[in-house]
Coordinates of C-alpha atoms in Angstrom, one line a residue:
M29 CA 258.7 309.8 157.6
V30 CA 261.3 312.6 157.9
E31 CA 259.0 314.8 155.8
S32 CA 256.1 314.1 158.2
S33 CA 258.3 315.0 161.2
D34 CA 259.4 318.3 159.5
A35 CA 255.8 319.1 158.8
H36 CA 255.0 318.5 162.5
D37 CA 257.8 320.8 163.6
D38 CA 256.6 323.5 161.2
A39 CA 253.1 323.3 162.5
G40 CA 254.5 323.3 166.1
S41 CA 256.0 326.7 165.5
V42 CA 252.6 328.1 164.8
E43 CA 251.0 326.3 167.8
A44 CA 253.8 327.7 170.0
G45 CA 252.8 331.1 168.9
G46 CA 249.3 330.5 170.2
Y47 CA 247.6 329.8 166.9
R48 CA 246.3 326.8 164.9
Q49 CA 247.6 326.1 161.4
E50 CA 245.0 327.7 159.2
L51 CA 247.1 328.6 156.1
K52 CA 248.2 325.7 153.9
R53 CA 251.9 325.0 153.6
T54 CA 252.4 324.8 149.8
L55 CA 255.5 326.8 149.2
G56 CA 258.8 325.1 148.6
S57 CA 262.3 326.6 148.8
F58 CA 262.3 328.1 145.3
Q59 CA 258.8 329.4 145.6
V60 CA 259.7 331.2 148.8
F61 CA 262.8 332.7 147.1
A62 CA 260.6 333.7 144.2
I63 CA 258.3 335.7 146.5
S64 CA 261.2 337.9 147.8
F65 CA 262.8 338.2 144.4
A66 CA 259.6 339.1 142.7
F67 CA 258.9 341.8 145.3
I68 CA 262.4 343.3 144.7
S69 CA 261.9 342.8 140.9
V70 CA 265.3 344.1 139.8
A71 CA 264.3 344.6 136.1
V72 CA 261.2 346.5 137.1
G73 CA 263.1 348.7 139.5
I74 CA 265.8 349.6 137.0
F75 CA 263.2 350.1 134.3
A76 CA 261.3 352.6 136.5
T77 CA 264.2 354.5 137.9
F78 CA 267.0 354.5 135.3
D79 CA 265.8 357.8 133.8
E80 CA 266.2 359.5 137.2
V81 CA 269.8 358.3 137.5
L82 CA 270.6 359.7 134.0
Q83 CA 269.0 363.0 134.8
T84 CA 270.4 363.6 138.3
A85 CA 273.8 361.8 138.3
G86 CA 274.5 360.8 134.8
P87 CA 275.6 357.3 133.7
V88 CA 278.3 357.1 136.4
G89 CA 275.6 357.1 139.0
I90 CA 275.0 353.4 138.4
W91 CA 278.0 352.5 140.5
L92 CA 276.1 353.5 143.7
W93 CA 274.0 350.4 143.1
I94 CA 276.9 348.4 144.6
V95 CA 276.8 350.5 147.8
A96 CA 273.1 350.0 148.1
A97 CA 273.3 346.3 147.3
V98 CA 276.0 345.7 150.0
G99 CA 274.1 347.7 152.6
Q100 CA 270.8 346.0 151.9
T101 CA 272.5 342.6 152.1
L102 CA 273.6 343.4 155.6
V103 CA 270.1 344.4 156.5
A104 CA 268.8 341.1 155.0
L105 CA 271.2 339.1 157.1
V106 CA 269.8 340.6 160.3
V107 CA 266.2 340.1 159.1
A108 CA 267.0 336.5 158.3
Q109 CA 268.2 335.9 161.8
F110 CA 264.7 336.8 163.1
A111 CA 263.0 334.8 160.3
A112 CA 264.9 331.7 161.3
R113 CA 263.6 331.9 164.9
I114 CA 260.0 333.2 164.7
P115 CA 258.5 331.8 161.5
L116 CA 255.1 333.4 161.8
S117 CA 253.0 335.5 159.3
G118 CA 253.5 339.1 160.1
S119 CA 257.3 339.2 160.1
S120 CA 258.6 342.3 162.0
Y121 CA 255.2 342.8 163.7
Q122 CA 255.5 339.3 165.3
W123 CA 259.1 339.7 166.1
A124 CA 258.7 343.0 167.9
S125 CA 255.4 341.9 169.6
R126 CA 257.0 338.8 171.1
L127 CA 260.5 340.0 171.9
A128 CA 259.7 343.6 173.0
T129 CA 256.0 344.4 173.7
P130 CA 252.7 344.1 171.8
K131 CA 252.5 347.9 171.7
I132 CA 255.9 348.2 170.0
G133 CA 255.0 345.3 167.7
W134 CA 251.8 347.2 166.7
W135 CA 253.9 350.1 165.4
F136 CA 256.1 347.7 163.4
G137 CA 252.9 346.3 161.9
W138 CA 251.4 349.7 161.1
L139 CA 254.6 350.9 159.3
T140 CA 254.8 347.7 157.3
F141 CA 251.1 347.9 156.4
C142 CA 251.3 351.4 155.2
Y143 CA 254.3 350.5 153.0
L144 CA 252.7 347.4 151.5
A145 CA 249.3 349.0 150.9
I146 CA 250.8 351.9 149.1
G147 CA 253.2 349.5 147.3
V148 CA 250.5 347.5 145.6
V149 CA 249.1 350.7 144.0
A150 CA 252.6 352.0 143.1
V151 CA 253.6 348.8 141.3
D152 CA 250.3 348.3 139.5
N153 CA 250.1 352.0 138.4
A154 CA 253.6 351.7 137.1
L155 CA 252.6 348.5 135.2
A156 CA 249.8 350.4 133.5
S157 CA 251.7 353.6 132.6
Q158 CA 255.2 352.5 132.0
A159 CA 254.8 349.0 130.5
F160 CA 251.3 348.0 129.4
M161 CA 250.3 351.3 127.8
P162 CA 253.5 351.6 125.7
L163 CA 253.1 347.9 124.7
A164 CA 249.5 348.4 123.6
G165 CA 250.4 351.6 121.7
L166 CA 248.3 353.8 124.0
Q167 CA 249.2 357.5 124.4
P168 CA 250.2 358.6 128.0
N169 CA 246.9 359.4 129.8
E170 CA 246.5 359.4 133.6
N171 CA 242.9 358.5 133.6
T172 CA 243.5 355.5 131.3
A173 CA 246.4 354.4 133.5
R174 CA 244.2 354.5 136.6
L175 CA 241.5 352.5 134.9
I176 CA 244.0 349.8 133.8
T177 CA 245.4 349.9 137.4
L178 CA 242.0 349.1 138.8
V179 CA 241.5 346.2 136.4
V180 CA 244.9 344.8 137.3
L181 CA 244.1 345.1 141.0
L182 CA 240.9 343.2 140.5
V183 CA 242.6 340.4 138.6
Q184 CA 245.3 340.1 141.3
T185 CA 242.7 340.0 144.1
V186 CA 240.7 337.2 142.4
L187 CA 243.9 335.2 142.0
A188 CA 245.2 335.9 145.5
V189 CA 241.9 334.7 147.1
A190 CA 241.6 331.7 144.9
S191 CA 244.9 329.9 145.9
T192 CA 248.3 330.6 147.3
R193 CA 249.6 327.8 145.1
L194 CA 248.3 329.5 142.0
V195 CA 249.9 332.8 143.1
S196 CA 253.1 330.9 143.6
L197 CA 252.9 329.4 140.1
I198 CA 252.3 332.8 138.5
N199 CA 255.1 334.3 140.5
T200 CA 257.6 331.5 139.7
I201 CA 256.9 332.0 136.0
A202 CA 257.3 335.8 136.3
V203 CA 260.6 335.4 138.2
G204 CA 262.0 332.8 135.8
L205 CA 261.1 335.1 132.9
E206 CA 262.7 338.1 134.6
L207 CA 265.9 336.1 135.4
A208 CA 266.1 335.0 131.7
L209 CA 265.3 338.5 130.5
V210 CA 268.1 340.2 132.5
V211 CA 270.8 337.6 131.4
I212 CA 269.7 337.4 127.8
V213 CA 269.3 341.1 127.3
A214 CA 272.7 341.8 128.9
L215 CA 274.4 339.3 126.6
A216 CA 272.6 340.6 123.5
L217 CA 273.5 344.2 124.3
V218 CA 277.2 343.2 124.7
I219 CA 277.2 341.4 121.4
A220 CA 275.3 344.3 119.6
V221 CA 277.8 346.9 120.9
A222 CA 280.7 344.8 119.9
V223 CA 279.4 344.3 116.4
T224 CA 278.0 347.8 115.6
G225 CA 280.4 349.9 117.7
D226 CA 277.3 352.0 118.9
G227 CA 278.0 352.6 122.5
A228 CA 281.1 353.2 124.7
V229 CA 282.8 351.8 127.8
G230 CA 283.5 355.5 128.6
N231 CA 279.9 355.9 129.5
L232 CA 280.5 354.1 132.7
T233 CA 282.5 357.2 134.0
S234 CA 280.4 359.9 132.3
R235 CA 278.3 362.5 134.2
G236 CA 276.3 362.9 131.0
V237 CA 273.8 365.8 130.9
V238 CA 274.7 366.9 134.4
E239 CA 278.4 367.3 133.7
H240 CA 278.5 371.0 134.7
T241 CA 275.6 371.0 137.3
P242 CA 276.5 372.9 140.5
G243 CA 276.3 371.0 143.7
Y244 CA 276.7 367.7 142.0
F245 CA 278.7 366.3 145.0
A246 CA 276.9 368.2 147.7
V247 CA 274.5 366.8 150.3
G248 CA 271.3 366.2 148.5
G249 CA 273.0 366.7 145.1
G250 CA 272.8 364.8 141.9
L251 CA 275.3 362.0 142.8
M252 CA 273.5 361.3 146.1
L253 CA 270.1 361.1 144.4
A254 CA 271.4 358.2 142.2
M255 CA 271.5 356.1 145.4
I256 CA 267.7 356.1 145.5
M257 CA 267.6 353.6 142.6
G258 CA 269.1 350.9 144.7
L259 CA 267.2 352.0 147.9
A260 CA 263.9 352.0 146.1
T261 CA 264.5 348.6 144.3
L262 CA 266.3 346.4 146.8
V263 CA 263.5 346.3 149.4
G264 CA 260.7 343.9 150.2
F265 CA 263.0 340.9 150.6
D266 CA 261.4 340.3 154.0
S267 CA 258.1 339.5 152.2
A268 CA 259.0 335.8 152.3
A269 CA 258.7 336.1 156.1
N270 CA 255.1 337.3 155.8
L271 CA 254.2 334.0 154.2
A272 CA 256.3 331.9 156.7
E273 CA 253.2 329.9 157.8
E274 CA 252.7 328.8 154.2
A275 CA 256.3 327.7 153.6
K276 CA 257.7 324.2 154.0
D277 CA 260.7 324.1 156.4
P278 CA 260.4 327.9 157.1
F279 CA 263.3 327.8 159.6
R280 CA 265.7 327.3 156.6
A281 CA 263.8 328.2 153.5
V282 CA 262.6 331.7 154.5
P283 CA 265.9 333.2 155.8
R284 CA 267.8 331.7 152.8
A285 CA 265.2 333.3 150.5
I286 CA 265.6 336.7 152.2
V287 CA 269.3 336.8 151.8
G288 CA 269.5 335.0 148.5
S289 CA 267.0 337.3 146.8
V290 CA 269.0 340.4 147.7
V291 CA 272.3 338.9 146.6
A292 CA 270.8 337.6 143.3
A293 CA 269.1 341.0 142.6
G294 CA 272.2 342.9 143.5
V295 CA 274.5 340.9 141.1
L296 CA 272.0 340.7 138.2
G297 CA 271.0 344.3 138.6
L298 CA 274.7 345.5 138.4
L299 CA 275.2 343.3 135.3
F300 CA 272.0 344.8 133.7
L301 CA 273.1 348.4 134.6
I302 CA 276.6 348.0 133.2
T303 CA 275.4 346.6 129.9
L304 CA 272.6 349.2 129.5
T305 CA 275.0 352.0 130.2
V306 CA 277.7 350.8 127.8
A307 CA 275.0 350.4 125.1
I308 CA 274.0 354.1 125.2
D309 CA 275.0 355.7 121.9
D310 CA 273.6 359.2 122.5
I311 CA 273.6 360.1 126.2
P312 CA 271.6 363.4 125.9
R313 CA 268.9 361.8 123.8
I314 CA 268.6 358.7 126.0
S315 CA 268.6 360.9 129.1
A316 CA 265.7 362.9 127.8
N317 CA 263.6 359.8 127.0
G318 CA 261.0 358.8 129.6
S319 CA 261.7 355.1 129.1
P320 CA 265.5 355.0 128.5
V321 CA 265.8 351.2 129.0
A322 CA 263.2 350.6 126.2
A323 CA 264.9 353.2 124.0
I324 CA 268.3 351.5 124.4
M325 CA 266.8 348.2 123.5
R326 CA 265.2 349.7 120.4
D327 CA 268.4 351.3 119.3
Q328 CA 270.6 348.3 119.8
L329 CA 268.3 345.3 119.2
G330 CA 265.4 346.7 117.2
P331 CA 261.6 347.2 117.8
V332 CA 260.8 343.5 118.2
M333 CA 263.2 343.1 121.1
E334 CA 261.8 346.3 122.6
R335 CA 258.3 344.9 122.5
T336 CA 259.6 341.6 124.0
L337 CA 261.1 343.6 126.8
L338 CA 257.9 345.4 127.5
V339 CA 256.0 342.0 127.6
A340 CA 258.4 340.6 130.1
I341 CA 258.4 343.8 132.2
T342 CA 254.6 343.8 132.2
I343 CA 254.6 340.2 133.5
A344 CA 257.3 341.0 136.1
F345 CA 255.3 344.1 137.2
F346 CA 252.2 341.8 137.6
G347 CA 254.1 339.2 139.6
A348 CA 255.6 341.9 141.9
G349 CA 252.2 343.5 142.4
I350 CA 250.5 340.3 143.4
V351 CA 253.3 339.4 145.8
V352 CA 252.9 342.8 147.5
M353 CA 249.2 342.3 147.8
V354 CA 249.5 338.8 149.3
A355 CA 252.2 340.0 151.7
C356 CA 250.0 342.8 152.8
S357 CA 247.0 340.6 153.3
R358 CA 249.0 338.2 155.5
L359 CA 250.1 341.1 157.7
V360 CA 246.5 342.2 158.1
F361 CA 245.5 338.6 158.9
A362 CA 248.3 338.3 161.5
M363 CA 247.4 341.5 163.3
S364 CA 243.7 340.8 163.1
R365 CA 244.0 337.3 164.7
D366 CA 245.6 339.1 167.7
G367 CA 242.7 341.6 167.8
R368 CA 245.0 344.5 166.8
F369 CA 243.6 345.7 163.5
P370 CA 240.3 347.5 162.7
A371 CA 237.4 345.1 162.0
H372 CA 239.7 342.3 163.2
Q373 CA 236.9 339.8 163.7
V374 CA 236.3 339.9 159.9
M375 CA 239.9 340.4 158.8
R376 CA 241.1 337.3 160.6
R377 CA 238.8 334.9 158.7
V378 CA 240.4 332.3 156.5
N379 CA 238.2 330.6 153.9
P380 CA 238.1 326.9 154.7
R381 CA 238.1 325.9 151.0
T382 CA 240.8 328.2 149.5
M383 CA 242.7 328.5 152.9
T384 CA 243.4 332.1 152.1
P385 CA 242.4 335.2 154.2
I386 CA 239.8 336.6 151.7
P387 CA 238.5 339.6 153.8
A388 CA 242.1 340.8 154.4
T389 CA 242.9 340.5 150.6
V390 CA 239.7 342.4 149.6
L391 CA 240.7 345.2 152.1
V392 CA 244.0 345.7 150.2
F393 CA 242.0 345.9 146.9
A394 CA 239.5 348.4 148.5
L395 CA 242.4 350.6 149.7
G396 CA 243.8 350.5 146.1
I397 CA 240.5 351.7 144.7
V398 CA 240.4 354.6 147.3
L399 CA 243.9 355.7 146.4
M400 CA 243.3 355.5 142.7
V401 CA 239.9 357.4 142.8
A402 CA 240.5 359.9 145.6
L403 CA 244.1 361.2 145.0
P404 CA 245.0 363.5 142.2
G405 CA 248.1 362.7 140.1
A406 CA 250.6 364.9 142.1
A407 CA 249.4 363.6 145.5
L408 CA 249.6 360.0 144.3
L409 CA 253.1 360.5 143.1
E410 CA 254.1 362.1 146.4
L411 CA 252.5 359.2 148.3
V412 CA 254.4 356.6 146.2
T413 CA 257.7 358.5 146.8
A414 CA 257.0 358.6 150.6
S415 CA 256.7 354.8 150.5
T416 CA 260.4 354.6 149.8
I417 CA 261.1 356.1 153.3
L418 CA 258.9 353.6 155.2
P419 CA 261.0 350.4 154.6
A420 CA 264.2 352.2 155.7
V421 CA 262.5 353.2 158.9
T422 CA 261.1 349.7 159.4
Y423 CA 264.5 348.0 158.7
G424 CA 266.3 350.4 161.0
S425 CA 263.9 349.7 163.8
T426 CA 264.2 345.9 163.2
I427 CA 267.9 346.1 163.5
V428 CA 267.7 348.1 166.8
L429 CA 265.3 345.5 168.1
Y430 CA 267.7 342.7 167.1
L431 CA 270.6 344.4 168.9
T432 CA 268.4 344.7 172.0
V433 CA 267.1 341.2 172.2
R434 CA 269.6 339.0 170.3
K435 CA 270.9 337.3 173.5
R436 CA 267.4 336.1 174.3
L437 CA 266.7 334.6 170.9
S438 CA 266.3 330.8 170.8
R439 CA 268.8 328.8 168.7
R440 CA 267.4 326.0 166.5
K441 CA 269.8 323.4 165.2
G442 CA 270.1 323.5 161.5
A443 CA 268.4 326.9 161.2
F444 CA 270.0 329.9 159.6
D445 CA 272.5 331.5 162.0
L446 CA 275.3 334.1 161.6
G447 CA 277.1 332.8 164.7
R448 CA 279.9 335.0 165.9
F449 CA 279.4 337.4 163.0
E450 CA 275.9 338.4 164.1
L451 CA 277.0 341.5 166.2
P452 CA 279.3 343.2 163.7
V453 CA 276.8 342.5 160.8
A454 CA 274.0 344.1 162.9
I455 CA 276.1 347.1 163.8
F456 CA 277.1 347.8 160.2
A457 CA 273.6 347.2 159.0
L458 CA 272.3 349.8 161.5
L459 CA 274.9 352.3 160.3
W460 CA 273.8 351.6 156.7
T461 CA 270.1 352.2 157.5
L462 CA 271.0 355.6 159.0
I463 CA 272.9 356.5 155.9
A464 CA 270.0 355.3 153.7
L465 CA 267.5 357.4 155.7
F466 CA 269.8 360.4 155.4
V467 CA 269.9 360.0 151.6
L468 CA 266.1 359.6 151.4
V469 CA 265.1 362.6 153.5
T470 CA 267.8 365.1 152.8
P471 CA 267.0 366.3 149.3
K472 CA 264.6 369.2 149.2
E473 CA 262.4 367.2 146.9
A474 CA 261.8 364.8 149.8
F475 CA 260.0 367.4 152.0
V476 CA 256.5 366.5 151.0
S477 CA 257.3 362.8 151.3
V478 CA 258.5 363.3 154.8
V479 CA 255.4 365.2 155.7
I480 CA 253.3 362.3 154.3
V481 CA 255.2 359.8 156.4
V482 CA 254.6 361.9 159.5
G483 CA 250.9 362.1 158.6
L484 CA 250.8 358.3 158.3
L485 CA 252.4 358.0 161.8
L486 CA 249.9 360.4 163.2
L487 CA 247.0 358.4 161.7
G488 CA 248.5 355.3 163.2
G489 CA 248.7 357.1 166.5
L490 CA 244.9 357.7 166.4
F491 CA 244.3 353.9 165.8
F492 CA 246.8 353.1 168.5
L493 CA 245.0 355.3 171.1
A494 CA 241.6 353.9 170.0
M495 CA 242.9 350.4 170.6
L496 CA 244.2 351.4 174.1
R497 CA 240.8 352.9 174.9
F498 CA 238.5 350.2 173.6
D499 CA 240.6 347.0 173.7
R500 CA 243.6 347.5 176.0
R501 CA 243.9 343.7 176.7
A502 CA 244.7 342.9 173.1
M503 CA 247.6 345.4 173.2
E504 CA 249.0 344.0 176.5
T505 CA 248.7 340.2 176.1
E506 CA 250.4 337.9 173.6
P507 CA 249.0 334.6 172.3
G508 CA 251.0 331.4 173.0
E509 CA 253.8 330.6 175.3
T510 CA 255.6 333.8 176.4
D511 CA 259.1 332.2 176.2
S512 CA 258.5 329.9 173.2
F513 CA 260.9 331.9 171.0
S514 CA 263.5 332.8 173.6
G515 CA 266.5 330.8 174.5

């Protein structure tokens, strides 16, 4: 009886938003957590960026992971405050549309859409080039990597349109495997170093191959660049909010998943980084290796363990990619049912049998094909790099929104709530996002990425003006009760 009442309350939140419950609520608390954790994918993030840390800051750069983890946890706490009050698909797009104006909400949606659409390609291309190809014994080849990426995108699309429950099952397996991988590998490396003596605790304070590099401590210098590992990895925790209409008890499950995924990823990531760094037996050689994590595993635990790692990383990459695709499709669906996305009459459709937004999911796949086919290697890399700036901009804007409207937010008994700590947490979170943006845009290598972000904003501006010209009403009216989420 209680379960039935809870289900009624969950559906009521969708109806209060002016919609009917079209998406099926199949996600329990762990499944919701797994969505955010898989998007973050700490093992994948470290696997993909550890070489950059060694080459720019040296092994000592891993300690900046702690700074990034604490900062992103503050951001997650603010995001969770919104998720506990407006549990609708579309996350920050919905929050800004309903608490500020639909026009401001549209810009939140556009920024998030750009990040997620690029993110699908970034994750799957990294799966192909950094995990699957080495696992299959294939030599590095950009065309081969792109072909594999397209196949992976197609498989993910089929799974995503078939069933949210199936996606959740795959994702739960991937997350469980990743959690086990990080813990087991960390313990195995500690034992191996203790037995063989290959490795050194002193690595934790070494600058490695950049020991005598000028400008190491300067703005935009090597040490600052090491922060990007944490900033590029510990993002996407708000993806659970994009599936809020498919979660059971979203008022509690979604905010807990948002915060819990960042905390878990931060702690496990630090454990993984420390053990990897201590296990380095030849810093110059490992720093020059394109896949230092795999090389460390091979040195300390043998080729069988290295291949096991690559299998697990491939599965983790796949889980992360499908979560990004699903999150992006839910955002497209949310904006389309409000009439605020191109071809919205098609993109808002939900298949009555699978209860998934098939056109929106196929759109994400189509965009992936365009990026893979149309962009040369250098341009694709710059686009992927630019995508690290977009979440920082979105999170900063979300915090500003929260500080502006927090007194108007409704309070639901039993839902996630920071209470009297909400204001100081939000202020420190805003300061952190300003620091993160400074770190991301200051290096001279970031110039092209900043230009790309500006270009995406200009493209969004064209869509925005077109909406105002041809469908102004959609940009000025909000579905549902105007005060349904205000207290």
